[in-house]
Short mmCIF file of C-alpha atoms in Angstrom, two decimals:
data_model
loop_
_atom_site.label_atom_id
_atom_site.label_comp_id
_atom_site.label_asym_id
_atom_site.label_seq_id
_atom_site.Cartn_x
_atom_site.Cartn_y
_atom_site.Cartn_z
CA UNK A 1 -11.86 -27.33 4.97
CA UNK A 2 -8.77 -26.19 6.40
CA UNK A 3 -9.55 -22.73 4.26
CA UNK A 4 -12.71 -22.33 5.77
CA UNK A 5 -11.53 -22.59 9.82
CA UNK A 6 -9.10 -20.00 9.30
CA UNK A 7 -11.95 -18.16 7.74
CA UNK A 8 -13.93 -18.71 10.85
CA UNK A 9 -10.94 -17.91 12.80
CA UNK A 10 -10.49 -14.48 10.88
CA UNK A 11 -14.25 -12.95 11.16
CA UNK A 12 -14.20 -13.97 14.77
CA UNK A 13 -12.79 -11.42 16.58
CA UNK A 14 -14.72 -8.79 13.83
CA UNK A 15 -18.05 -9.90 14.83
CA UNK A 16 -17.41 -10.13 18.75
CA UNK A 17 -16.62 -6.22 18.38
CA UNK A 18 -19.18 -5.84 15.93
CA UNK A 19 -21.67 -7.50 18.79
CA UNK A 20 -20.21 -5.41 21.33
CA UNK A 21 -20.63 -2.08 19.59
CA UNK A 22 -24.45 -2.92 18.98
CA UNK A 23 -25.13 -3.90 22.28
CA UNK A 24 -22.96 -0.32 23.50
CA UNK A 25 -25.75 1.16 21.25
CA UNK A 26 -28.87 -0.42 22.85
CA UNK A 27 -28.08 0.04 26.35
CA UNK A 28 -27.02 4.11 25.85
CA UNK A 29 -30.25 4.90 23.50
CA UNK A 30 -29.49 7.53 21.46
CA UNK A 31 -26.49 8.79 23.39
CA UNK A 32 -23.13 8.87 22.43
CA UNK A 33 -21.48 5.51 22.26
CA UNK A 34 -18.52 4.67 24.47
CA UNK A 35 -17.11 2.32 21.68
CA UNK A 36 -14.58 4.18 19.51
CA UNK A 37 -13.15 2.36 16.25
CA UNK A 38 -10.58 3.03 13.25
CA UNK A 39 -9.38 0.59 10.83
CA UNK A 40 -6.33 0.44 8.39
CA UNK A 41 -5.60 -1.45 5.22
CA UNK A 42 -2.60 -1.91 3.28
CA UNK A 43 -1.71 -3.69 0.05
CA UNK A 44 1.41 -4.19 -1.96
CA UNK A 45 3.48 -5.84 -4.62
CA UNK A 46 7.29 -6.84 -5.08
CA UNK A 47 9.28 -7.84 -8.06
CA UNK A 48 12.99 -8.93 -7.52
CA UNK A 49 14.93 -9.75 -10.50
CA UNK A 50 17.06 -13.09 -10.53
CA UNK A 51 19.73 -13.84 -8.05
CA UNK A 52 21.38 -17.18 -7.10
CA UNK A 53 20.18 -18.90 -3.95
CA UNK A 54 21.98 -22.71 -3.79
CA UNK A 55 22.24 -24.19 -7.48
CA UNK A 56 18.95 -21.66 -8.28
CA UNK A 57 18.95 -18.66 -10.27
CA UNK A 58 15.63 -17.23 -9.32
CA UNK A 59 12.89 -13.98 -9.86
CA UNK A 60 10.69 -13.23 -6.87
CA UNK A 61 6.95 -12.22 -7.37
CA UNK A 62 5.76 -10.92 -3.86
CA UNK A 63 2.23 -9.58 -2.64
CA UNK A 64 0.72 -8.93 0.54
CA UNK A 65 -2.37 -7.67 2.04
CA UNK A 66 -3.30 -6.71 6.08
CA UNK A 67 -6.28 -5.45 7.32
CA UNK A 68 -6.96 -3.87 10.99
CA UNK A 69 -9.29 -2.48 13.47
CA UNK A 70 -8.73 -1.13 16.25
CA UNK A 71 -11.52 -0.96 19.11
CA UNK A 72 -11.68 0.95 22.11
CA UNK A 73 -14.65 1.12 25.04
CA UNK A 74 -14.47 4.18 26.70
CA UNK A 75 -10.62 4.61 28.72
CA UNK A 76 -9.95 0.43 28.06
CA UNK A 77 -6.93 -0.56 26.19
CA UNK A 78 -7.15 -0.57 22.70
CA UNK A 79 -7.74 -3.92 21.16
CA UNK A 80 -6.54 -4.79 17.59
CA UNK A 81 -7.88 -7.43 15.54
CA UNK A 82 -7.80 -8.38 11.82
CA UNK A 83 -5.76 -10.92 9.04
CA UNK A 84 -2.54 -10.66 7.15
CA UNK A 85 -1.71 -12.02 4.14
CA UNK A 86 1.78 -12.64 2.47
CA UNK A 87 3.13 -14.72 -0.49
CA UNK A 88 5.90 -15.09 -1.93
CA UNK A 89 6.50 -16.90 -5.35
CA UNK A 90 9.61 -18.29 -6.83
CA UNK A 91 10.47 -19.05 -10.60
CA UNK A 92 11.86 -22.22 -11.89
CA UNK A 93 12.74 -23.19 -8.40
CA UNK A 94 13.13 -27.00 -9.83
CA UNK A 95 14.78 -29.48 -7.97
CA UNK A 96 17.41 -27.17 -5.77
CA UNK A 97 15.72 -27.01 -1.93
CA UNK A 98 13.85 -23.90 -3.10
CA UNK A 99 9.95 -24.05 -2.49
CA UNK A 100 7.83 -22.43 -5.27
CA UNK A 101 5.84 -20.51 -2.76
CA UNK A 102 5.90 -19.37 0.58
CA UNK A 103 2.58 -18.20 1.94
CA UNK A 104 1.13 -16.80 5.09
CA UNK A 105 -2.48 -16.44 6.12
CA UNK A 106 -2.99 -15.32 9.68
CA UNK A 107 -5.40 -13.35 12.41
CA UNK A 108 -3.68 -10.06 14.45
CA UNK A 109 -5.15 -9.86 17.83
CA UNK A 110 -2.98 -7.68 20.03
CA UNK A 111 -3.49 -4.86 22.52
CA UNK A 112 -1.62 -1.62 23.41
CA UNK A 113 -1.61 0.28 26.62
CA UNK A 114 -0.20 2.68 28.15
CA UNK A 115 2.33 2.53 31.55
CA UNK A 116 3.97 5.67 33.68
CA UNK A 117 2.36 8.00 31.51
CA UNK A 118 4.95 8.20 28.71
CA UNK A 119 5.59 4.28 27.90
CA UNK A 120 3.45 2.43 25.66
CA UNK A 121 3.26 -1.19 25.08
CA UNK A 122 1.62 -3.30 22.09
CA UNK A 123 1.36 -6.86 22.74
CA UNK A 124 0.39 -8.93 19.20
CA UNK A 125 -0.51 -12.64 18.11
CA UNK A 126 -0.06 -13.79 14.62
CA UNK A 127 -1.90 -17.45 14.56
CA UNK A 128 -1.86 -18.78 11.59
CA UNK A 129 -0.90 -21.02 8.89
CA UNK A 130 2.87 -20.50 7.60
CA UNK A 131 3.20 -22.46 4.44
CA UNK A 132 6.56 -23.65 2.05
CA UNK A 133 3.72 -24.55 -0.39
CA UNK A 134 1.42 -23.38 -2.58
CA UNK A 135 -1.64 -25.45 -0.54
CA UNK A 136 -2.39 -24.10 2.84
CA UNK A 137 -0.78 -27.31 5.26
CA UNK A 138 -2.77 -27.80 8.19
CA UNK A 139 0.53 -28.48 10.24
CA UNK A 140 2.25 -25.52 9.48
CA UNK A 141 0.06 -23.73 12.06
CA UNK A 142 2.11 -21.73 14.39
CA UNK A 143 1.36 -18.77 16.86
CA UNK A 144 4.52 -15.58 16.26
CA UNK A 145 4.29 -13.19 18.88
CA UNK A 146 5.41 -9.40 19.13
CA UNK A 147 6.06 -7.19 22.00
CA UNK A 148 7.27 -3.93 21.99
CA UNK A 149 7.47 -0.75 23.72
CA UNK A 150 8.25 2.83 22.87
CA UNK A 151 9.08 5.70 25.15
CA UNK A 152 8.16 9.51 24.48
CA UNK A 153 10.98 11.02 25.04
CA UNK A 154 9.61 14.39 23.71
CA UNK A 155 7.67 15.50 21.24
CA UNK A 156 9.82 14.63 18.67
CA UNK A 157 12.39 12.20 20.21
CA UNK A 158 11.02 8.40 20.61
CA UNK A 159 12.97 5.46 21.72
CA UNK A 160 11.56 2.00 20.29
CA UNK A 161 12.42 -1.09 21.53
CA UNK A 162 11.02 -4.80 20.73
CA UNK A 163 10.68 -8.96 20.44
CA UNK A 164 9.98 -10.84 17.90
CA UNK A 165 9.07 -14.67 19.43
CA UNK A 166 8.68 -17.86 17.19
CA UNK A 167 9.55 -21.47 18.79
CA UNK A 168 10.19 -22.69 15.37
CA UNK A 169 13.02 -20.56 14.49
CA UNK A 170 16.49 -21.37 14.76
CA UNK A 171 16.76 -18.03 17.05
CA UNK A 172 13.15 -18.09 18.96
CA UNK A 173 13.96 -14.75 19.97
CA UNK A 174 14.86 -11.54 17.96
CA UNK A 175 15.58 -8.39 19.19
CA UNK A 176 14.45 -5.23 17.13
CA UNK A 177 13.61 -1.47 17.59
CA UNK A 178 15.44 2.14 17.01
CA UNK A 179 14.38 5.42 17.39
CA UNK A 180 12.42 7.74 15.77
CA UNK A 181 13.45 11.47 15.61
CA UNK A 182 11.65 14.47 13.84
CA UNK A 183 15.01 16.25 13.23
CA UNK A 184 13.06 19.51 11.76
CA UNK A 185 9.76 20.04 9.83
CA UNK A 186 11.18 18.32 6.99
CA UNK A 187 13.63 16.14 7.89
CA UNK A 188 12.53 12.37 10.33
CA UNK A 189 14.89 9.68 11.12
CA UNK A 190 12.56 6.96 11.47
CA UNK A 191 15.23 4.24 12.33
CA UNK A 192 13.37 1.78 13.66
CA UNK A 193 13.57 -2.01 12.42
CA UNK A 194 12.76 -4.09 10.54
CA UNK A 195 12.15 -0.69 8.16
CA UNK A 196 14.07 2.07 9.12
CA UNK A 197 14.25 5.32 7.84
CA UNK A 198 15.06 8.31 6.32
CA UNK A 199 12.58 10.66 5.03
CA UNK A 200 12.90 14.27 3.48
CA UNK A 201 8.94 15.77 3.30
CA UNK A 202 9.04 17.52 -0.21
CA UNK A 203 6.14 19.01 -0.02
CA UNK A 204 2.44 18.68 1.98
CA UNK A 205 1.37 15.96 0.06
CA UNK A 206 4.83 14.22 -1.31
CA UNK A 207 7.64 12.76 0.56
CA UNK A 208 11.24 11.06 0.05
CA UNK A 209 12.76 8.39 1.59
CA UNK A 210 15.99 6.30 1.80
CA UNK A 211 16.15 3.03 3.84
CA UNK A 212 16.01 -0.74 4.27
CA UNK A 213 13.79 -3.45 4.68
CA UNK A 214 14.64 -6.82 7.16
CA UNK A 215 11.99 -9.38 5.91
CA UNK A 216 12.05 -12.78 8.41
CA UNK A 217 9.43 -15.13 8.78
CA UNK A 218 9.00 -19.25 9.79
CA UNK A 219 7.16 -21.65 7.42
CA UNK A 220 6.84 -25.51 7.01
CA UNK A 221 7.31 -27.65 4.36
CA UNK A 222 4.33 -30.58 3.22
CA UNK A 223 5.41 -34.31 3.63
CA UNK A 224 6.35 -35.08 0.25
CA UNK A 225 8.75 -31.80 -0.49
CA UNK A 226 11.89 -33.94 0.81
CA UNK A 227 11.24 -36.92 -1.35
CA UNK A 228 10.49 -34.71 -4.62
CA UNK A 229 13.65 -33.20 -4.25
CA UNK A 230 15.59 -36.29 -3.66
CA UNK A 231 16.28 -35.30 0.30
CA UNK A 232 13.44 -36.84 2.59
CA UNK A 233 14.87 -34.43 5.76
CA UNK A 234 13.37 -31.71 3.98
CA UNK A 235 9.67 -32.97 4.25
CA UNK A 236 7.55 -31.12 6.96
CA UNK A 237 10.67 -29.02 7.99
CA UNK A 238 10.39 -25.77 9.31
CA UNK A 239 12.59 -23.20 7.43
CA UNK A 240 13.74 -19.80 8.21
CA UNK A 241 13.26 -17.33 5.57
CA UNK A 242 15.62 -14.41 5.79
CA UNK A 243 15.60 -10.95 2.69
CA UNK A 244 17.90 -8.03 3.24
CA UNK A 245 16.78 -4.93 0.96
CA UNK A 246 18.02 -1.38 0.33
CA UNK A 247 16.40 1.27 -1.55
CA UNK A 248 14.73 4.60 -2.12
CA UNK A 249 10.96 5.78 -2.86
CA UNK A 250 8.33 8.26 -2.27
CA UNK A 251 5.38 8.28 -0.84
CA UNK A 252 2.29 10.29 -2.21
CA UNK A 253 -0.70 11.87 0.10
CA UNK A 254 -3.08 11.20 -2.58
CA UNK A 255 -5.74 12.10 0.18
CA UNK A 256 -6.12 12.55 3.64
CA UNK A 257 -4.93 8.86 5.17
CA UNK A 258 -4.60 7.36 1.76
CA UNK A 259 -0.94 6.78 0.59
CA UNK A 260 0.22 5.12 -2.55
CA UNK A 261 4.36 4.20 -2.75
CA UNK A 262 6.55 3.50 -4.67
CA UNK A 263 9.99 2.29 -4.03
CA UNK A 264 13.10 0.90 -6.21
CA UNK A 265 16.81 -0.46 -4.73
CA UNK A 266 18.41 -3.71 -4.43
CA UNK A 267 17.77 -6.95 -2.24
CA UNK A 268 21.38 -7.62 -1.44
CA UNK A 269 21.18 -10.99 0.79
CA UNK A 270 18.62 -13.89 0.99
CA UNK A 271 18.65 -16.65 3.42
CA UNK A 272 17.07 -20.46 3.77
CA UNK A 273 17.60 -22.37 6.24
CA UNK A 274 16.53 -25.30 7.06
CA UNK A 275 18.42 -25.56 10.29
CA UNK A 276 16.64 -28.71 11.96
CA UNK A 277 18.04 -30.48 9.13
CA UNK A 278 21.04 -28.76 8.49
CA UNK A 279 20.27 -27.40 5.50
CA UNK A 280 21.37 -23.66 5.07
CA UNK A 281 21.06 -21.92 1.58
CA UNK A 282 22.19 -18.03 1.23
CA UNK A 283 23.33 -15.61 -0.90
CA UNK A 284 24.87 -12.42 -1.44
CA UNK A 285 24.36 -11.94 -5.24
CA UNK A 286 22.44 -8.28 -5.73
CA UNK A 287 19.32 -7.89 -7.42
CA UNK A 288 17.26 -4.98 -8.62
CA UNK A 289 13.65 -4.97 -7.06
CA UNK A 290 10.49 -2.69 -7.44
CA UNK A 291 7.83 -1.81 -4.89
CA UNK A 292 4.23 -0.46 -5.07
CA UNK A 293 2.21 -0.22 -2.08
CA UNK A 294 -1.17 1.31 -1.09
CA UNK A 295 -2.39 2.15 2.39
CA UNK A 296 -5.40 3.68 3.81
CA UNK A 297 -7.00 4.66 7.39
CA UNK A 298 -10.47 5.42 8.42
#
């Protein structure tokens, strides 16, 4: 049941612009609309090889999926709306503080705008359910929110700068951001976190990269994880999961707005904290990983 609200939740926002757009259609005849739309999709898939976290040697299986679209009536703001969907799965876990899975299923509604001109804004809610299980919990629901700006310095100098907002966190508040230069035709510094950047265009349809990859994110235990593992302050506690990666990859123009990627490096720290009940388990070991990822707009 608890599936089928978030389901609700999810097609929501989609049918309210859906609705909009048809009625935008009836009342201008056979003009041109004043609705504009575009939507995005990505997919991908991790493997990380074992690394100690606590007493646990453990592989990580990861795979994620995000769908978007982006409406716009006439000069309005643009309004995004859509899901995201992450998971994260753990072998032989056992009895060491380590959930099997951590999952994520959540609705994007956010807006950008523009201010003075040359300073835009973007504004995004991620409500949702945030899950150290492999059941979606009904009290892991929580509401992230992002805010961030980015200023056009020129044509091919922008200045980023952001928030990252989640009461359950030990931190509530994260700073993030960078800057994103087009050094020359081939050469962008896209150093802007939580993914920044290095990228060498090899040729129209093939391009290079170097960087890292900051993955953080809140989820909740279920009531009975603390007494399985023989520690009852781990039930229904929130936990703050923290990945620190390093790599290289290319991406592929296999045609126009459709990528494919693939990426290879190390994850080189890994973080869980339980820190309401003072619980913290991390690691530095190094791992090798492997990344494939698809993404499309239209």
């Amino acid at each position: 049941m608890r599936f089928s609200y978030l389901l609700i939740f999810c097609v929501l926002p989609l049918s309210m612009n859906a609705t909009a757009f048809a009625e935008a259609i009836e009342t201008e005849g056979s003009g041109e609309s004043s609705w504009k739309f575009s939507q995005e999709t990505e997919l991908a898939y991790w493997y990380t090889a074992e690394a100690h976290l606590g007493r646990a040697n453990l592989a990580e299986q990861s795979i994620s999926a995000q769908y978007v679209l982006t409406s716009q009536y006439k000069e309005t703001p643009p309004l995004r709306t859509g899901f995201d969907w992450q998971r994260f799965s753990f072998s032989s876990a056992g009895f060491t503080a380590v959930p099997n899975t951590l999952q994520s299923e959540a609705i994007i509604a956010g807006v950008d705008f523009e201010v003075f001109g040359s300073v835009f804004v973007r504004v995004e809610a991620q409500p949702g359910f945030y899950s150290a299980s492999s059941e979606i919990l009904g009290s892991s629901f929580n509401v992230p929110l992002i805010i961030g700006g980015s200023y056009l310095y020129s044509k091919d100098l922008q200045l980023v700068l952001g928030v990252s907002i989640d009461a359950t966190r030990k931190y509530p508040v994260l700073p993030g951001g960078g800057v994103r230069w087009q050094i020359n035709h081939n050469w962008l510094l896209n150093a802007v976190l939580p993914k920044p950047r290095l990228e060498l265009k090899i040729s129209k349809r093939l391009t290079a990269y170097l960087g890292g990859d900051v993955e953080e994110a809140a989820y909740r235990t279920d009531e009975n994880f603390g007494r399985a593992q023989g520690r009852s302050e781990l039930s229904s506690s929130w936990i703050d999961f923290t990945e620190v990666r390093a790599g290289g990859g290319a991406v592929w123009d296999i045609a126009a707005e459709v990528k494919l990627e693939l990426e290879a490096g190390a994850l080189f720290y890994r973080q869980l904290d339980y820190h309401k009940a003072g619980v913290d388990l991390h690691s530095s070991d190094t791992a090798p990983y492997g990344h494939i990822g698809f993404s499309a707009k239209f």
